[in-house]
Every structure is written in C-alpha cells, then in structure tokens.
C-alpha cells in the first residue's frame, strides 16, 4: 500500500513515509522535518493530508501510546511526561484528555520506590536531597511532600 503512495522517486510524501518508517512522529514533528528538507508548504500540506487520511499520522493515538509508555517506564512523574509530550508537538487538548484519569496514587508509589532505592543505604537523608531528586524526575510537588513525609517518618 505504501509503495502505491510513493510512485515518484522523490516527493514530500516519499520523504514523509521514510521518516515515519523510522519512528512514529506527531504531525508537527513531521511538518518541521519536511520543511527542513526544503519542501514547499503546499507539497507538505498535501502529503500530510494523504497520510492523515490513510491513518499513518494520528496525534491522538500517538499521545495515548507515548503517555502509556512513559507511565509504564516508572521512571518519571507527571510533569516530566507532560513536558515530553509537549516537546513532541502534541496538542495540549490531546494531552489533557490523557491525564483525566491519571492515577496520582500510582505516581506516589513510583516516587516512593525510587526514593527508597536511591537513599536505601543512607541512614539520614536530607529532605532537600530527596526533593531535588524527585523534582528532577518530574514528580508533582504534592507527591514529593508525601514521599518526604513517609521516608522521614513525619505525618
């Protein structure tokens, strides 16, 4: 099916398909890459329309896929995930649709496990050290405070 779409040797559509063969891209990422290759706006627009029509670019599905992958990696918090999705050029409304059912308890549990692993061998851990570690991983402020209270035995 793709070969039918790319009958000419070098078109914006051909370049777009080659880019998508490497990894899934958002529409904005694909647009940027095609512009960098020197394609005219009209050719780029036509290529994106064809790809969208055939389902080769779907920002909603990409957003869902990336959000799930970041959550399942268990290495980062919501703030980090949101920043990564925005950097991929995904629309804020798509991102907000994904975080509607976000499990903050799960984020707390991931953050607690990470902090316990990181500081397991230390008898006394400074609260600011825990906070810096978790904040750089993109965990929310409320999650960081709860983890610090749990680790230091405060209520």
mmCIF file of C-alpha atoms in Angstrom:
data_model
loop_
_atom_site.group_PDB
_atom_site.id
_atom_site.type_symbol
_atom_site.label_atom_id
_atom_site.label_comp_id
_atom_site.label_asym_id
_atom_site.label_seq_id
_atom_site.Cartn_x
_atom_site.Cartn_y
_atom_site.Cartn_z
ATOM 1 C CA UNK A 1 0.000 0.000 0.000
ATOM 2 C CA UNK A 2 2.815 2.401 0.835
ATOM 3 C CA UNK A 3 4.503 1.729 -2.499
ATOM 4 C CA UNK A 4 1.375 2.870 -4.317
ATOM 5 C CA UNK A 5 1.536 6.128 -2.389
ATOM 6 C CA UNK A 6 5.176 6.804 -3.339
ATOM 7 C CA UNK A 7 5.247 6.260 -7.075
ATOM 8 C CA UNK A 8 7.537 9.246 -7.785
ATOM 9 C CA UNK A 9 11.160 8.842 -6.798
ATOM 10 C CA UNK A 10 11.312 11.893 -4.532
ATOM 11 C CA UNK A 11 8.271 13.685 -3.216
ATOM 12 C CA UNK A 12 7.304 15.219 0.087
ATOM 13 C CA UNK A 13 5.085 12.199 0.628
ATOM 14 C CA UNK A 14 8.002 9.856 -0.070
ATOM 15 C CA UNK A 15 10.198 11.679 2.434
ATOM 16 C CA UNK A 16 7.373 11.688 4.998
ATOM 17 C CA UNK A 17 6.886 7.934 4.662
ATOM 18 C CA UNK A 18 10.632 7.361 5.067
ATOM 19 C CA UNK A 19 10.615 9.485 8.213
ATOM 20 C CA UNK A 20 7.634 7.605 9.625
ATOM 21 C CA UNK A 21 9.308 4.284 8.902
ATOM 22 C CA UNK A 22 11.960 5.178 11.493
ATOM 23 C CA UNK A 23 9.568 6.032 14.337
ATOM 24 C CA UNK A 24 6.151 7.462 14.991
ATOM 25 C CA UNK A 25 6.084 11.231 14.641
ATOM 26 C CA UNK A 26 3.499 13.814 15.535
ATOM 27 C CA UNK A 27 2.083 15.910 12.738
ATOM 28 C CA UNK A 28 4.053 18.913 13.981
ATOM 29 C CA UNK A 29 7.321 16.946 14.054
ATOM 30 C CA UNK A 30 6.713 15.659 10.544
ATOM 31 C CA UNK A 31 5.830 19.138 9.297
ATOM 32 C CA UNK A 32 9.030 20.556 10.780
ATOM 33 C CA UNK A 33 11.217 17.818 9.310
ATOM 34 C CA UNK A 34 9.713 18.184 5.837
ATOM 35 C CA UNK A 35 10.189 21.959 5.957
ATOM 36 C CA UNK A 36 13.819 21.413 6.956
ATOM 37 C CA UNK A 37 14.238 19.225 3.879
ATOM 38 C CA UNK A 38 13.154 22.214 1.782
ATOM 39 C CA UNK A 39 9.687 21.112 0.692
ATOM 40 C CA UNK A 40 7.147 23.763 -0.269
ATOM 41 C CA UNK A 41 4.233 24.355 2.083
ATOM 42 C CA UNK A 42 1.710 23.157 -0.498
ATOM 43 C CA UNK A 43 3.529 19.843 -1.060
ATOM 44 C CA UNK A 44 3.919 19.293 2.668
ATOM 45 C CA UNK A 45 0.265 20.013 3.300
ATOM 46 C CA UNK A 46 -0.828 17.587 0.551
ATOM 47 C CA UNK A 47 1.472 14.865 1.906
ATOM 48 C CA UNK A 48 0.195 15.318 5.470
ATOM 49 C CA UNK A 49 -3.410 15.204 4.247
ATOM 50 C CA UNK A 50 -2.797 11.883 2.460
ATOM 51 C CA UNK A 51 -1.018 10.390 5.457
ATOM 52 C CA UNK A 52 -3.713 11.561 7.849
ATOM 53 C CA UNK A 53 -6.440 10.175 5.581
ATOM 54 C CA UNK A 54 -4.762 6.763 5.486
ATOM 55 C CA UNK A 55 -4.122 6.744 9.236
ATOM 56 C CA UNK A 56 -0.327 6.959 9.098
ATOM 57 C CA UNK A 57 -0.302 10.038 11.303
ATOM 58 C CA UNK A 58 -2.676 10.193 14.228
ATOM 59 C CA UNK A 59 -1.672 12.542 17.031
ATOM 60 C CA UNK A 60 -4.390 11.258 19.349
ATOM 61 C CA UNK A 61 -3.178 7.664 19.123
ATOM 62 C CA UNK A 62 0.466 8.768 19.391
ATOM 63 C CA UNK A 63 -0.293 10.799 22.506
ATOM 64 C CA UNK A 64 -2.051 7.837 24.115
ATOM 65 C CA UNK A 65 0.797 5.488 23.174
ATOM 66 C CA UNK A 66 3.542 7.781 24.486
ATOM 67 C CA UNK A 67 1.657 8.619 27.684
ATOM 68 C CA UNK A 68 1.187 4.924 28.433
ATOM 69 C CA UNK A 69 4.824 4.143 27.638
ATOM 70 C CA UNK A 70 6.097 6.902 29.942
ATOM 71 C CA UNK A 71 3.799 5.780 32.761
ATOM 72 C CA UNK A 72 4.859 2.157 32.353
ATOM 73 C CA UNK A 73 8.537 3.080 32.427
ATOM 74 C CA UNK A 74 8.027 4.057 36.105
ATOM 75 C CA UNK A 75 10.955 6.441 35.971
ATOM 76 C CA UNK A 76 9.227 9.808 35.789
ATOM 77 C CA UNK A 77 6.379 11.835 37.157
ATOM 78 C CA UNK A 78 3.534 13.691 35.516
ATOM 79 C CA UNK A 79 5.398 16.977 34.998
ATOM 80 C CA UNK A 80 8.170 15.233 33.062
ATOM 81 C CA UNK A 81 5.681 13.290 30.970
ATOM 82 C CA UNK A 82 3.724 16.442 30.098
ATOM 83 C CA UNK A 83 6.906 18.221 29.054
ATOM 84 C CA UNK A 84 7.954 15.302 26.841
ATOM 85 C CA UNK A 85 4.563 15.188 25.131
ATOM 86 C CA UNK A 86 4.587 18.952 24.532
ATOM 87 C CA UNK A 87 8.110 18.709 23.110
ATOM 88 C CA UNK A 88 6.855 16.106 20.649
ATOM 89 C CA UNK A 89 4.469 18.745 19.295
ATOM 90 C CA UNK A 90 1.275 17.197 20.598
ATOM 91 C CA UNK A 91 -1.685 19.492 21.153
ATOM 92 C CA UNK A 92 -2.400 20.413 24.771
ATOM 93 C CA UNK A 93 -6.031 19.276 24.453
ATOM 94 C CA UNK A 94 -4.877 15.768 23.487
ATOM 95 C CA UNK A 95 -2.520 15.713 26.454
ATOM 96 C CA UNK A 96 -5.257 16.883 28.829
ATOM 97 C CA UNK A 97 -7.525 14.085 27.582
ATOM 98 C CA UNK A 98 -4.876 11.579 28.634
ATOM 99 C CA UNK A 99 -4.342 12.958 32.136
ATOM 100 C CA UNK A 100 -8.039 12.998 33.050
ATOM 101 C CA UNK A 101 -7.779 9.519 34.555
ATOM 102 C CA UNK A 102 -4.195 9.894 35.790
ATOM 103 C CA UNK A 103 -3.558 7.858 38.919
ATOM 104 C CA UNK A 104 -1.791 10.131 41.394
ATOM 105 C CA UNK A 105 -1.605 7.297 43.936
ATOM 106 C CA UNK A 106 0.397 5.292 41.409
ATOM 107 C CA UNK A 107 2.714 8.276 40.935
ATOM 108 C CA UNK A 108 3.227 8.456 44.691
ATOM 109 C CA UNK A 109 4.055 4.743 44.834
ATOM 110 C CA UNK A 110 6.562 5.060 41.957
ATOM 111 C CA UNK A 111 8.201 8.073 43.592
ATOM 112 C CA UNK A 112 8.398 6.343 46.967
ATOM 113 C CA UNK A 113 10.025 3.250 45.452
ATOM 114 C CA UNK A 114 12.540 5.370 43.534
ATOM 115 C CA UNK A 115 13.438 7.420 46.616
ATOM 116 C CA UNK A 116 13.767 4.349 48.810
ATOM 117 C CA UNK A 117 16.072 2.685 46.275
ATOM 118 C CA UNK A 118 18.154 5.810 45.807
ATOM 119 C CA UNK A 119 18.608 6.541 49.506
ATOM 120 C CA UNK A 120 18.421 2.993 50.945
ATOM 121 C CA UNK A 121 21.995 2.874 52.197
ATOM 122 C CA UNK A 122 21.926 6.278 53.833
ATOM 123 C CA UNK A 123 20.917 6.429 57.486
ATOM 124 C CA UNK A 124 19.999 10.111 57.460
ATOM 125 C CA UNK A 125 18.794 11.722 54.309
ATOM 126 C CA UNK A 126 18.263 15.447 53.990
ATOM 127 C CA UNK A 127 14.756 16.353 52.881
ATOM 128 C CA UNK A 128 16.063 18.768 50.278
ATOM 129 C CA UNK A 129 18.119 15.984 48.712
ATOM 130 C CA UNK A 130 15.034 13.788 48.324
ATOM 131 C CA UNK A 131 13.049 16.730 46.987
ATOM 132 C CA UNK A 132 15.676 17.642 44.384
ATOM 133 C CA UNK A 133 15.925 14.041 43.229
ATOM 134 C CA UNK A 134 12.173 13.594 42.782
ATOM 135 C CA UNK A 135 11.545 17.028 41.298
ATOM 136 C CA UNK A 136 14.174 16.446 38.620
ATOM 137 C CA UNK A 137 12.301 13.245 37.741
ATOM 138 C CA UNK A 138 9.170 15.329 37.150
ATOM 139 C CA UNK A 139 7.091 14.327 40.148
ATOM 140 C CA UNK A 140 4.481 16.804 41.361
ATOM 141 C CA UNK A 141 5.141 18.911 44.451
ATOM 142 C CA UNK A 142 2.374 17.200 46.435
ATOM 143 C CA UNK A 143 3.839 13.771 45.618
ATOM 144 C CA UNK A 144 7.306 14.909 46.697
ATOM 145 C CA UNK A 145 5.981 16.195 50.030
ATOM 146 C CA UNK A 146 4.125 12.918 50.692
ATOM 147 C CA UNK A 147 7.241 10.865 49.900
ATOM 148 C CA UNK A 148 9.440 13.004 52.145
ATOM 149 C CA UNK A 149 6.933 12.636 54.986
ATOM 150 C CA UNK A 150 6.831 8.865 54.502
ATOM 151 C CA UNK A 151 10.616 8.449 54.372
ATOM 152 C CA UNK A 152 11.389 10.764 57.277
ATOM 153 C CA UNK A 153 8.530 9.360 59.382
ATOM 154 C CA UNK A 154 6.581 12.613 59.554
ATOM 155 C CA UNK A 155 2.812 12.771 59.253
#
